[in-house]
Short mmCIF file of C-alpha atoms in Angstrom, two decimals:
data_model
loop_
_atom_site.label_atom_id
_atom_site.label_comp_id
_atom_site.label_asym_id
_atom_site.label_seq_id
_atom_site.Cartn_x
_atom_site.Cartn_y
_atom_site.Cartn_z
CA MET A 86 49.91 73.45 8.47
CA THR A 87 51.41 73.79 12.00
CA GLU A 88 53.38 71.58 14.00
CA VAL A 89 50.77 70.22 17.06
CA LYS A 90 52.97 70.97 20.30
CA THR A 91 52.37 69.46 23.67
CA SER A 92 51.46 72.09 26.32
CA THR A 93 53.94 73.43 28.73
CA HIS A 94 53.82 75.55 31.70
CA SER A 95 55.71 78.15 30.98
CA GLY A 96 56.00 80.01 27.26
CA THR A 97 59.75 79.76 27.48
CA THR A 98 60.23 75.67 28.37
CA PRO A 99 61.12 74.15 24.79
CA ALA A 100 57.79 71.64 24.01
CA GLN A 101 58.76 68.33 24.34
CA LYS A 102 57.57 65.95 20.86
CA PRO A 103 54.93 63.94 21.57
CA SER A 104 55.64 60.34 21.12
CA ASP A 105 53.59 58.52 18.03
CA ASN A 106 51.31 56.69 20.22
CA GLU A 107 50.59 60.22 22.18
CA LEU A 108 49.67 61.46 18.58
CA ILE A 109 47.67 58.28 17.85
CA ALA A 110 45.73 58.47 20.78
CA ARG A 111 45.19 62.53 20.57
CA TYR A 112 43.94 62.02 17.05
CA LEU A 113 41.63 59.45 17.98
CA ARG A 114 40.12 61.58 21.00
CA GLU A 115 40.05 64.77 19.26
CA GLN A 116 39.89 63.63 15.85
CA ASN A 117 42.05 66.65 14.94
CA PRO A 118 44.15 65.95 11.78
CA GLU A 119 47.25 68.14 12.80
CA TYR A 120 47.94 64.81 14.71
CA PHE A 121 48.06 62.70 11.99
CA THR A 122 49.84 65.52 9.53
CA THR A 123 52.69 65.51 12.41
CA LEU A 124 53.06 61.94 12.51
CA TYR A 125 53.42 62.45 8.40
CA ARG A 126 56.40 64.68 8.56
CA ARG A 127 58.00 61.86 10.94
CA TYR A 128 57.99 59.16 8.82
CA ALA A 129 56.90 60.23 5.00
CA GLY A 130 60.67 60.70 4.19
CA LYS A 131 61.21 56.93 5.22
CA VAL A 132 58.14 55.50 3.58
CA PHE A 133 59.15 57.68 0.06
CA ALA A 134 62.76 56.03 0.25
CA LYS A 135 61.15 52.66 0.72
CA CYS A 136 58.58 53.11 -2.25
CA ILE A 137 61.57 54.43 -4.62
CA SER A 138 63.67 51.26 -3.60
CA MET A 139 61.16 49.14 -4.42
CA LEU A 140 59.44 50.59 -6.81
CA GLY A 141 62.32 51.84 -8.75
CA ASP A 142 59.98 54.77 -10.43
CA GLU A 143 59.66 58.41 -8.47
CA ALA A 144 56.63 59.06 -9.76
CA LEU A 145 54.64 55.92 -8.35
CA ALA A 146 56.47 56.46 -5.17
CA ARG A 147 54.83 59.38 -4.44
CA ASP A 148 51.20 58.38 -5.32
CA ALA A 149 51.99 55.18 -3.61
CA VAL A 150 53.14 57.21 -0.26
CA GLN A 151 49.54 59.35 -0.45
CA ASP A 152 47.60 55.84 -0.71
CA ILE A 153 49.71 54.71 2.16
CA PHE A 154 49.14 57.51 4.58
CA ILE A 155 45.33 57.65 3.64
CA LYS A 156 45.52 53.81 4.36
CA VAL A 157 47.21 54.45 7.65
CA PHE A 158 44.69 57.22 8.51
CA LEU A 159 41.66 55.68 7.86
CA ASN A 160 42.87 52.82 9.98
CA LEU A 161 44.62 54.86 12.85
CA SER A 162 42.10 53.01 15.13
CA ARG A 163 42.64 49.94 14.13
CA PHE A 164 46.62 50.32 15.47
CA SER A 165 46.83 48.10 18.40
CA GLU A 166 50.36 49.28 19.84
CA GLN A 167 51.91 45.86 20.42
CA SER A 168 54.70 46.77 17.88
CA SER A 169 55.56 50.52 17.40
CA PHE A 170 53.94 52.77 15.04
CA SER A 171 57.31 52.67 12.80
CA THR A 172 57.14 48.87 12.32
CA TRP A 173 53.27 49.12 11.52
CA LEU A 174 53.40 51.59 9.04
CA TYR A 175 56.46 50.19 7.11
CA SER A 176 54.46 46.94 7.32
CA ILE A 177 51.68 48.91 5.47
CA THR A 178 54.30 50.44 3.40
CA TYR A 179 56.17 46.52 1.78
CA ASN A 180 52.62 45.31 1.95
CA PHE A 181 51.54 47.92 -0.58
CA CYS A 182 54.47 48.03 -2.60
CA ILE A 183 54.60 44.28 -3.07
CA ASP A 184 50.99 44.63 -3.96
CA LEU A 185 51.49 46.98 -6.93
CA ILE A 186 54.57 45.03 -8.16
CA ARG A 187 52.38 42.02 -8.26
CA LYS A 188 49.79 43.68 -10.32
CA LYS A 189 52.12 45.49 -12.39
CA LYS A 190 54.25 42.23 -13.02
CA LYS A 191 51.30 39.98 -13.06
CA ILE A 192 53.17 37.65 -10.80
CA SER A 193 51.71 35.97 -7.62
CA VAL A 194 54.49 35.43 -5.35
CA ILE A 195 57.50 37.95 -4.56
CA LEU A 196 60.16 35.44 -3.18
CA SER A 197 59.78 32.21 -5.32
CA GLU A 198 58.40 28.61 -3.63
CA ASP A 199 61.73 27.16 -3.94
CA VAL A 200 63.43 29.63 -1.45
CA GLY A 201 65.64 27.22 1.08
CA ARG A 202 65.40 24.13 -1.07
CA ILE A 203 68.19 21.91 0.38
CA GLY A 204 71.31 21.45 -1.75
CA ASP A 205 70.95 24.94 -3.96
CA GLU A 206 73.15 26.70 -1.32
CA PRO A 207 75.47 29.66 -2.62
CA GLU A 208 78.76 28.09 -2.66
CA VAL A 209 80.51 31.35 -1.20
CA ASP A 210 78.90 33.66 1.36
CA VAL A 211 79.60 37.41 0.04
CA PRO A 212 80.46 39.37 3.16
CA ASP A 213 78.42 42.33 4.46
CA SER A 214 81.01 44.50 3.91
CA VAL A 215 81.26 44.07 0.21
CA LEU A 216 77.70 45.57 -0.19
CA LEU A 217 77.76 48.07 2.88
CA GLU A 218 81.22 49.82 1.47
CA MET A 219 79.48 50.21 -2.11
CA LYS A 220 79.46 53.69 -3.31
CA HIS A 221 76.00 54.78 -3.03
CA ASP A 222 75.31 55.74 -6.59
CA ARG A 223 76.70 52.03 -7.83
CA LEU A 224 74.46 50.52 -5.19
CA GLU A 225 71.28 52.21 -6.69
CA LYS A 226 72.22 50.97 -10.17
CA VAL A 227 73.20 47.30 -8.73
CA LEU A 228 69.77 47.69 -7.06
CA ALA A 229 67.37 48.26 -9.90
CA ARG A 230 68.95 45.54 -11.72
CA MET A 231 68.06 43.03 -9.42
CA GLN A 232 64.81 40.68 -8.88
CA GLU A 233 61.79 42.66 -6.87
CA GLY A 234 62.35 39.76 -4.06
CA ASP A 235 65.61 39.69 -4.09
CA ARG A 236 65.81 43.95 -3.74
CA ILE A 237 63.75 44.06 -1.31
CA ILE A 238 65.11 40.97 1.23
CA LEU A 239 68.48 43.62 1.18
CA LEU A 240 66.68 46.40 1.79
CA MET A 241 64.89 45.08 4.85
CA LYS A 242 67.88 43.49 6.01
CA TYR A 243 70.44 46.46 5.73
CA MET A 244 68.06 49.54 4.86
CA ASP A 245 65.93 49.34 7.74
CA ASP A 246 67.85 46.52 9.92
CA MET A 247 64.97 44.10 10.55
CA SER A 248 65.99 40.79 12.20
CA ILE A 249 66.03 37.44 10.11
CA LYS A 250 62.94 36.46 12.09
CA ASP A 251 60.82 39.41 11.37
CA ILE A 252 61.66 38.84 7.83
CA ALA A 253 60.78 35.48 8.07
CA ASP A 254 57.74 36.24 9.60
CA PHE A 255 56.65 38.85 7.43
CA PHE A 256 57.00 36.60 3.92
CA GLN A 257 55.95 33.33 6.29
CA LYS A 258 59.00 31.38 5.60
CA THR A 259 61.35 29.57 7.92
CA GLU A 260 64.66 31.81 9.38
CA SER A 261 66.90 29.14 7.28
CA ALA A 262 64.92 29.82 4.10
CA ILE A 263 65.49 33.64 4.89
CA LYS A 264 69.30 33.54 5.59
CA MET A 265 69.54 31.27 2.10
CA GLN A 266 67.79 33.91 0.19
CA ILE A 267 69.60 36.78 1.67
CA MET A 268 73.10 34.93 0.66
CA ARG A 269 72.01 34.34 -3.17
CA ALA A 270 70.41 37.87 -3.17
CA LYS A 271 74.09 38.92 -2.22
CA MET A 272 75.54 36.91 -4.73
CA LYS A 273 73.48 38.23 -7.33
CA ALA A 274 74.53 41.61 -6.03
CA GLN A 275 78.01 41.03 -6.35
CA THR A 276 77.64 39.47 -10.09
CA ILE A 277 75.97 42.46 -11.36
CA TYR A 278 78.59 44.60 -9.46
CA ASP A 279 81.12 42.75 -11.55
CA GLU A 280 79.29 42.96 -14.89
CA LEU A 281 78.85 46.76 -14.38
CA TYR A 282 82.01 48.42 -13.41
CA ALA A 283 84.57 45.24 -14.21
CA SER A 284 86.40 47.75 -16.68
CA ASP A 285 86.25 50.17 -13.13
CA PRO A 286 86.56 48.22 -9.78
CA ILE A 287 88.31 50.12 -7.92
CA GLU A 288 85.64 53.20 -6.60
CA SER A 289 86.73 56.47 -6.61
CA MET B 547 74.88 64.06 2.74
CA ARG B 548 76.89 63.06 5.42
CA GLU B 549 78.46 59.82 4.63
CA SER B 550 78.04 56.39 6.36
CA ASN B 551 79.41 53.47 6.82
CA ASN B 552 76.63 51.59 5.37
CA SER B 553 76.11 52.49 1.71
CA PHE B 554 72.22 51.58 2.42
CA LYS B 555 71.44 54.20 4.91
CA ASP B 556 73.31 56.65 2.59
CA LEU B 557 71.07 55.80 -0.45
CA GLU B 558 67.99 56.28 2.33
CA ALA B 559 69.28 59.21 3.22
CA LEU B 560 69.56 60.71 -0.71
CA TRP B 561 66.01 58.68 -1.40
CA GLU B 562 64.44 60.41 1.57
CA ALA B 563 65.75 64.26 0.36
CA GLY B 564 63.97 64.02 -2.77
CA LEU B 565 60.34 64.11 -0.92
CA PRO B 566 58.56 66.31 -2.78
CA PRO B 567 57.32 68.89 -0.42
CA GLU B 568 53.59 69.46 -2.32
CA LEU B 569 52.61 65.97 -1.15
CA GLU B 570 52.23 66.83 2.39
CA THR B 571 49.31 69.67 1.65
CA ARG B 572 47.90 66.32 -0.69
CA VAL B 573 47.96 64.32 2.04
CA ALA B 574 46.91 66.68 4.97
CA SER B 575 44.01 68.05 2.97
CA GLN B 576 42.74 64.48 2.29
CA ALA B 577 43.08 63.89 5.68
CA THR B 578 41.09 66.55 6.92
CA ASN B 579 38.48 66.22 4.23
CA LEU B 580 38.10 62.49 5.62
CA ALA B 581 37.75 63.38 9.06
CA VAL B 582 34.95 66.27 8.00
CA PHE B 583 33.14 63.30 6.07
CA GLY B 584 33.40 60.62 8.92
CA ARG B 585 31.86 64.14 11.32
CA VAL B 586 29.22 64.24 8.86
CA VAL B 587 28.20 61.29 8.62
CA GLU B 588 28.20 60.79 12.37
CA LEU B 589 25.84 63.56 13.29
CA PHE B 590 23.44 62.61 10.93
CA MET B 591 23.52 58.97 10.88
CA PRO B 592 24.79 58.43 14.38
CA ASP B 593 26.49 54.95 14.92
CA ALA B 594 26.41 54.53 11.04
CA LEU B 595 29.00 52.61 10.91
CA GLN B 596 27.34 49.86 13.70
CA THR B 597 23.89 50.04 12.12
CA VAL B 598 25.43 48.75 9.05
CA VAL B 599 27.38 45.76 10.56
CA ARG B 600 24.58 44.49 12.54
CA MET B 601 22.05 45.07 9.90
CA ILE B 602 24.62 42.96 7.57
CA GLY B 603 25.23 40.06 10.34
CA GLY B 604 25.03 41.44 13.63
CA ASN B 605 23.18 39.44 16.59
CA PRO B 606 19.17 38.94 15.33
CA ASP B 607 18.41 39.98 19.16
CA ALA B 608 19.77 42.63 19.60
CA PRO B 609 17.27 45.83 17.81
CA VAL B 610 19.18 47.69 15.37
CA GLY B 611 17.70 51.30 16.77
CA GLY B 612 18.52 50.01 20.37
CA PRO B 613 16.34 48.46 23.22
CA VAL B 614 12.52 49.30 22.71
CA SER B 615 11.05 51.68 25.33
CA GLY B 616 7.65 51.20 27.32
CA ARG B 617 6.09 48.52 29.28
CA ARG B 618 5.38 44.69 27.21
CA PRO B 619 1.93 44.05 27.33
CA ALA B 620 0.84 42.23 30.41
CA PRO B 621 -0.31 38.58 29.62
CA GLU B 622 -3.97 39.53 30.03
CA GLU B 623 -3.83 42.37 27.29
CA TRP B 624 -3.01 39.97 24.69
CA PRO B 625 -4.80 40.45 21.45
CA ASP B 626 -7.67 38.03 21.06
CA TRP B 627 -6.33 36.37 17.99
CA ARG B 628 -4.09 34.23 20.33
CA THR B 629 -5.36 31.56 22.35
CA PRO B 630 -3.76 31.24 25.87
CA PRO B 631 -2.68 28.50 28.12
CA GLY B 632 -5.64 26.38 29.18
CA GLY B 633 -7.37 27.18 25.79
CA LYS B 634 -9.86 30.29 27.20
CA PRO B 635 -10.77 32.87 24.72
CA GLY B 636 -8.52 35.90 25.08
CA LEU B 637 -9.71 39.40 26.48
CA GLY B 638 -10.18 40.96 23.23
CA ARG B 639 -13.46 42.11 21.17
#
């Protein structure tokens, strides 16, 4: 399929890329799936990365991307523009993957109910740099060994740069509970890293 | 791959690059089919969805097919099996 372009006055002027909201408005007006395909090209990679990171399986992630985009396609008329399209899309992605994990693992909640319990705070707050400066192949192995809730919360914070408030809103928890959960998740990541690479702690 | 100072972003870029290109064709064809199906439904059953919504639990005063056309019968044209106010017989047979 060809990329949808905006009309220009002269043929030589490079076409300006339409915004996400413009593409959605045009799709709803003209019902031309080309506009939707353009949105797919913009975001499919990010959605695929999120699905792999959460589901930990490439085949599952491929199917999830397809299902998520069809879900988005069917609900485009409900997109309210109160948030950006990417925020809406990522929220659908997170919810879809979390539902899939719940069904697969037969668990009802991703974050345990005792998140934020007083007196259970980690003693040490692992600096962000420990995770951010880890080699990506090692980080991938560490994340793969973490529990889903811990992994997702770290991805939201460090991969998607979501604010504590947005994460708290998503999980319907308090901000302090989310901060504590992130601290615990970082500590667990550090522990797993130490177990995996005790013999080779210095990254080369 | 260009290394950043955030290994999460590096990992994301690596995963993004692994997106299978054939997925676009699958999603695009599904979207096209759904759009065509929607148009066909709309052509043969205009306002199909709204009709179903009204039939299931919509406003009972609103007729499903829209407002009924034509004039309402005048009181003197009431059928004879109905007793008008005052108890006088109707104008029917």
